[in-house]
Every structure is written in structure tokens, then in C-alpha cells.
Coordinates of C-alpha atoms in Angstrom, one line a residue:
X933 CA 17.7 3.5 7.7
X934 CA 19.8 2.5 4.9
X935 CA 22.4 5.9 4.1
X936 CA 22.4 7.2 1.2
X937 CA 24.9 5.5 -1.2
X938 CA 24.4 2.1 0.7
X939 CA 22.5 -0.8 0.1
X940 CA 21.1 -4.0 2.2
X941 CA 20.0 -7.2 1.2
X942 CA 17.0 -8.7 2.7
X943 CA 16.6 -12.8 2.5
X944 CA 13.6 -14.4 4.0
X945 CA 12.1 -17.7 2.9
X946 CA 8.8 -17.2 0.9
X947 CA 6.3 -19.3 3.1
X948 CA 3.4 -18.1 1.5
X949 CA 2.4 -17.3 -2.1
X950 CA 0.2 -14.4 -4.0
X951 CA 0.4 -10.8 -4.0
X952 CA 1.9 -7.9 -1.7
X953 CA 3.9 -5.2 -1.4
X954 CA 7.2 -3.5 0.4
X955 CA 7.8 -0.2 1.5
X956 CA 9.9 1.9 3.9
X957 CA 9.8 2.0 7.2
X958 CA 11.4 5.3 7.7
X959 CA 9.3 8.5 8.5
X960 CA 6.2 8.7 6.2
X961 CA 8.4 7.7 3.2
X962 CA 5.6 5.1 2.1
X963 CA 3.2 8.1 1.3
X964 CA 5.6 10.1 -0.7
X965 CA 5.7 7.3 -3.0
X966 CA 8.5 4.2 -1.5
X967 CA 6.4 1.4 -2.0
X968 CA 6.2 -1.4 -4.6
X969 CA 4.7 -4.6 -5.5
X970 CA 5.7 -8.3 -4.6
X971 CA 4.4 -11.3 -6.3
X972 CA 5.5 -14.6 -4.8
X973 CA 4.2 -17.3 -7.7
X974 CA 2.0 -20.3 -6.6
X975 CA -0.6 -21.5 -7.3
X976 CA -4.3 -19.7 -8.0
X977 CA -7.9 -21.5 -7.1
X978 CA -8.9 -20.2 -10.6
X979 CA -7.6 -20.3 -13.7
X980 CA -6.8 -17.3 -15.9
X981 CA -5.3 -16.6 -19.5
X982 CA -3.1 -13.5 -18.4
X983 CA -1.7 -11.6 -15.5
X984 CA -1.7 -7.9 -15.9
X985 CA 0.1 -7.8 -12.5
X986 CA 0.1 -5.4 -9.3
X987 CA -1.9 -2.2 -9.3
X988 CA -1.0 -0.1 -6.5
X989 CA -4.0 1.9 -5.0
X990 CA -3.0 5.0 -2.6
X991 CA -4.2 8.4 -1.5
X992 CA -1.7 11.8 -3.0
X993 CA -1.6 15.7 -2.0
X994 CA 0.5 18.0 -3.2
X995 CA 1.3 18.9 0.0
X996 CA 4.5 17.1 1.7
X997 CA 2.7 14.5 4.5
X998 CA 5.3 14.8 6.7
X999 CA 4.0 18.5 7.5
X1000 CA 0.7 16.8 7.8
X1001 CA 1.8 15.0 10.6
X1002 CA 1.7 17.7 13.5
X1003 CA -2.3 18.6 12.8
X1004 CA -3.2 15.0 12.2
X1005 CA -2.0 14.5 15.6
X1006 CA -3.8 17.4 17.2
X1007 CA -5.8 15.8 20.2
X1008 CA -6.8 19.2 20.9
X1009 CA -10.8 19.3 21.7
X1010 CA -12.7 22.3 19.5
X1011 CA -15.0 24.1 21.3
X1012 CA -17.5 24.9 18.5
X1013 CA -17.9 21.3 17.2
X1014 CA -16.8 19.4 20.3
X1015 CA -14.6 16.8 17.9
X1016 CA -10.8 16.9 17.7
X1017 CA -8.6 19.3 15.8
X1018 CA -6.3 16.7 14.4
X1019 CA -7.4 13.1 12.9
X1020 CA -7.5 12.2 9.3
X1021 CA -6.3 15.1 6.9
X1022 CA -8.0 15.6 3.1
X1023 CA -6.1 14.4 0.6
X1024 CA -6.2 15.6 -2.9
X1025 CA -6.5 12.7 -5.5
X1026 CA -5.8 8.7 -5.5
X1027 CA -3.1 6.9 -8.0
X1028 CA -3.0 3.7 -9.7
X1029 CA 0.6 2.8 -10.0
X1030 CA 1.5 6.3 -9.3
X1031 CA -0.3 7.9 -12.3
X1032 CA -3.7 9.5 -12.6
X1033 CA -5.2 13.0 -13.8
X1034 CA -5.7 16.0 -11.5
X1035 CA -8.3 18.6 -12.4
X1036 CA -6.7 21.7 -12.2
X1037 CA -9.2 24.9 -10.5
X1038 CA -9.3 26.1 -14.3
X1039 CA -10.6 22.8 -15.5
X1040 CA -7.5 21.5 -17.5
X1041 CA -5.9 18.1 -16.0
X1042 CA -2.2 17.3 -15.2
X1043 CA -1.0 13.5 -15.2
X1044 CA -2.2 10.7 -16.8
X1045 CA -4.1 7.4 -15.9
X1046 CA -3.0 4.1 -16.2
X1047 CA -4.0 2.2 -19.2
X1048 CA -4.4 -1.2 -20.0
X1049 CA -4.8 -2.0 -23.9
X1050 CA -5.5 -4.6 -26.3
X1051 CA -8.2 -6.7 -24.2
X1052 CA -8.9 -9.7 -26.1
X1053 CA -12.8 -10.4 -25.9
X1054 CA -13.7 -13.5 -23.8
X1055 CA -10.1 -13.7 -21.9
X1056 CA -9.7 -13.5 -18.4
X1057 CA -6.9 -11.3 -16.2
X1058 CA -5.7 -11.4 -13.2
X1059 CA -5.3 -8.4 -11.1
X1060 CA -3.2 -8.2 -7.8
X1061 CA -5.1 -4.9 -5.8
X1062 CA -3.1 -3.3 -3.0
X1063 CA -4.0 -0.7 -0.5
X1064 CA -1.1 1.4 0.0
X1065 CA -3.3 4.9 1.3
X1066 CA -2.1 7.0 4.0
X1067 CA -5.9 6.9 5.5
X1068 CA -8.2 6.1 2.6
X1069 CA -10.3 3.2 2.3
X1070 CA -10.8 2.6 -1.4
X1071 CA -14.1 0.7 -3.4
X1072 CA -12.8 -1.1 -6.7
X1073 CA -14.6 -1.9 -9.6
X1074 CA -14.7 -2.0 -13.5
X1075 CA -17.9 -0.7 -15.0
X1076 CA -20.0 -2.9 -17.2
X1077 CA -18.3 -5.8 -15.6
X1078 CA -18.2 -8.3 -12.5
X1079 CA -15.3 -9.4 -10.8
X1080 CA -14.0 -12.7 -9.4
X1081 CA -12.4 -12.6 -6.0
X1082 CA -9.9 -15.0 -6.0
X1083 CA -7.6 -14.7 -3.1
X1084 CA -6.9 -12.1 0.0
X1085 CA -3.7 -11.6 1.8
X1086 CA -1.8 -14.6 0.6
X1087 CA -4.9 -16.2 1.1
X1088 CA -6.7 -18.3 -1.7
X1089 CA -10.5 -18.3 -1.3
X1090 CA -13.3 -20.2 -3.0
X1091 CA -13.6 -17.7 -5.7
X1092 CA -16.8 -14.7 -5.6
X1093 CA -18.1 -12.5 -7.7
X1094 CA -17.9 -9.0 -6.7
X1095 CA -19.7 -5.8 -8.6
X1096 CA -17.0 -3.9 -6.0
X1097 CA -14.5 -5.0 -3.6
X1098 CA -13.9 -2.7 -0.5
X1099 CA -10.0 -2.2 0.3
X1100 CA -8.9 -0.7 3.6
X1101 CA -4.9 -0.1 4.0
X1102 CA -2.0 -2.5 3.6
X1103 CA -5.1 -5.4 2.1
X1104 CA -4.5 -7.1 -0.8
X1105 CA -6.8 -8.6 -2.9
X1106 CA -6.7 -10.7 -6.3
X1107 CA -9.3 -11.0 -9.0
X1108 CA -10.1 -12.1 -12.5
X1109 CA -11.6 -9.6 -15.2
X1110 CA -13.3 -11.6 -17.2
X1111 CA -13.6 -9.8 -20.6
X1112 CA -16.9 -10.6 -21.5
X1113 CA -19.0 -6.6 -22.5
X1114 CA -19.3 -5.2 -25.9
X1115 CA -15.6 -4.3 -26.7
X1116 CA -14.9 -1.2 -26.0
X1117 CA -13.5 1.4 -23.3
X1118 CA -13.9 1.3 -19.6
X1119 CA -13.4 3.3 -16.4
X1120 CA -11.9 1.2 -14.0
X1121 CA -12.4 2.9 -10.5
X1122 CA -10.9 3.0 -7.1
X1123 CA -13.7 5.2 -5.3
X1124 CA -12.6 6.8 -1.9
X1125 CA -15.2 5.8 0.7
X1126 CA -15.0 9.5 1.9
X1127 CA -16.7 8.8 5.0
X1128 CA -14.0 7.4 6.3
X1129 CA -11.1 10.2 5.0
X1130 CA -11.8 13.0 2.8
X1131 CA -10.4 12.9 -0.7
X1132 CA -11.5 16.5 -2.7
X1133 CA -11.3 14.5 -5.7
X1134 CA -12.6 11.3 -4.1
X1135 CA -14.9 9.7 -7.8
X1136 CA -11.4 10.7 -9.8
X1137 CA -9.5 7.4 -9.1
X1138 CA -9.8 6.1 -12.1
X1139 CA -7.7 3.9 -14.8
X1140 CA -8.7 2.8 -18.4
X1141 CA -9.7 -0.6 -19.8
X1142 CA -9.5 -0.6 -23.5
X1143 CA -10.5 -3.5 -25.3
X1144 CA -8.7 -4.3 -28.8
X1145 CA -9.6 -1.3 -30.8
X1146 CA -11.0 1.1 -28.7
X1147 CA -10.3 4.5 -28.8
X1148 CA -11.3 7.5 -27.0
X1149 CA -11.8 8.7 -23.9
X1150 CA -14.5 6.1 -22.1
X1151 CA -18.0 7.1 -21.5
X1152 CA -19.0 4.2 -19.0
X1153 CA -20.8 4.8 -15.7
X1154 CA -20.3 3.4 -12.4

């Protein structure tokens, strides 16, 4: 571990190009929130007018992880169910570079979502996805709109479209928004696929994509 007051430089020669991340190796410190985007330019196998960058995808509770830990390793058999005590714990909401709204028990929210603002009709933007969950495997997508997969793990591809794209942990994947729906105001969604880990507010992972002009809250469906 680097001590507190200390620093360390890392130098490594950038072999490969696209989109990743870093984050610490010490403890669960990655799921309390030290963890960060890396974009090595290169190339892309599709072109693109803008680049809104990395958007971060991860699973949050209120409660610390680290006390987590303990139960989530519980290989204690119960006896009314016959399955294990410990394995994957609920988490509470998702972020998108560490912001979203929690809905409180008495219906008001706390937080804020991301926003992205002032998408030009008939552009395209790129989009670097990443992973970073402590257990959740997380669906993308924008409503109203198709994406283009354009590269996965510092790997370009021959580009697809995609209505979702499924992300398990630590994958990265880049895609092009093209901007191409009646202008207005969009969820943009990273759905936890809760049969895999339980989220208790799994269809609240959500962002805003404004087009020039709108305002409001938006009223899109998946």
C-alpha cells in the first residue's frame, strides 16, 4: 500500500489503445469508490464527431463493504433452504460516475444523475462503458435509440448495433450514440441483471441524455 502522505509513480509502455480503468488493490477500496478511467488514444474502427468519455458503471450500499465481507464469505450450509449463508450480498443502488438518485422509504430522492446536455441532432458520441461493480452484472442502453459497438477490452471490432449491451465486471466496452430520435430527453440506463446479484433498486441506474433544448425530467421507456 502506498502510506498516507506518500506517493508512487507507475510507468508502463501503452501497448494497447482504447478504454479502461485503475483502481486499488488494497482491501475492498475499489468498491468504496478508488477507481477511475484510462483512455490510451488510438485509433477507432468508426468514426465519430465527439467523445463524451468514460462512464463508470458500479454497484453502491450505504453500508461499508468491508463489513460485508465476513457473510459474503459464509460457506455455511442453511438447513431450511439447503443453499449457502454467504455468496453475493444486495446492494442498494448502481452509479454512473459516482452520481445517481436514491429513493428514500418516504419517497423523496437524495443524489443526482449524471447528465449529458446539448446533443446536437444527427451527431454521433462515443462512449467508453466500464464495469467497475462489486458483483453486479449491468445491461446498458439508451431508450429510443440503438447503439454501435465499436470495440471491447482494448479490442476494436467490426462495429454492431446493439438495443443493449450486457457488462459483467472489470469489461469495457465502447460505442457510438448516434443522435438520430426526435430531440428531446432520455433515460440512459444501466439495468442490474438481478439474477445474478440483487440490487433493491436494481431499474434505478439511470443517467440523462438531453438533446439541445430539452428540459424536464425524461418520460422515455425502456
Amino acid at each position: 500500500p502506498i502510506a498516507p502522505g506518500k506517493e508512487m509513480q507507475y510507468v508502463f509502455k501503452a501497448e494497447n489503445y482504447g478504454s479502461s480503468w485503475y483502481h486499488s488493490h488494497y482491501e475492498l477500496q475499489p468498491y468504496m469508490g478508488v477507481i477511475g478511467g484510462v483512455i490510451i488514444d488510438g485509433p477507432a474502427s468508426k468514426s465519430y464527431d465527439e467523445d463524451l468519455g468514460i462512464v463508470v458503471l458500479q454497484d453502491w450500499s450505504k453500508i461499508d463493504v468491508n463489513s460485508m465481507y465476513n457473510d459474503a464469505q459464509n460457506a455455511t450450509i442453511n438447513p431450511a433452504t439447503g443453499t449457502f449463508f454467504g455468496g453475493p450480498r444486495s446492494m442498494d443502488m448502481g452509479l454512473m460516475n459516482g452520481k445517481n438518485e436514491y429513493i428514500n422509504p418516504d419517497n423523496t430522492t437524495s443524489g443526482e444523475r449524471l447528465t449529458f446536455d446539448n446533443i446536437v441532432p444527427g451527431k454521433s458520441y462515443r462512449l467508453r462503458l466500464v464495469n467497475a461493480a462489486i458483483q453486479s452484472t449491468l445491461r446498458f442502453s439508451l431508450d429510443s435509440h440503438v447503439v454501435e459497438v465499436i470495440a471491447m477490452d482494448f479490442v476494436p471490432i467490426k462495429p454492431y448495433m446493439a438495443e443493449t449491451v450486457n457488462i459483467n465486471i472489470g469489461q469495457r466496452y465502447d460505442v457510438i450514440i448516434h443522435a438520430n430520435q426526435t430531440a428531446g430527453s432520455y433515460w440512459m440506463r444501466a439495468d442490474n441483471q438481478q439474477s445474478c446479484a440483487n440490487m433493491f433498486q436494481g431499474r434505478n441506474v439511470k443517467a440523462k441524455f438531453n438533446y439541445v433544448g430539452a428540459i424536464g425530467e425524461p418520460t422515455s421507456t425502456p
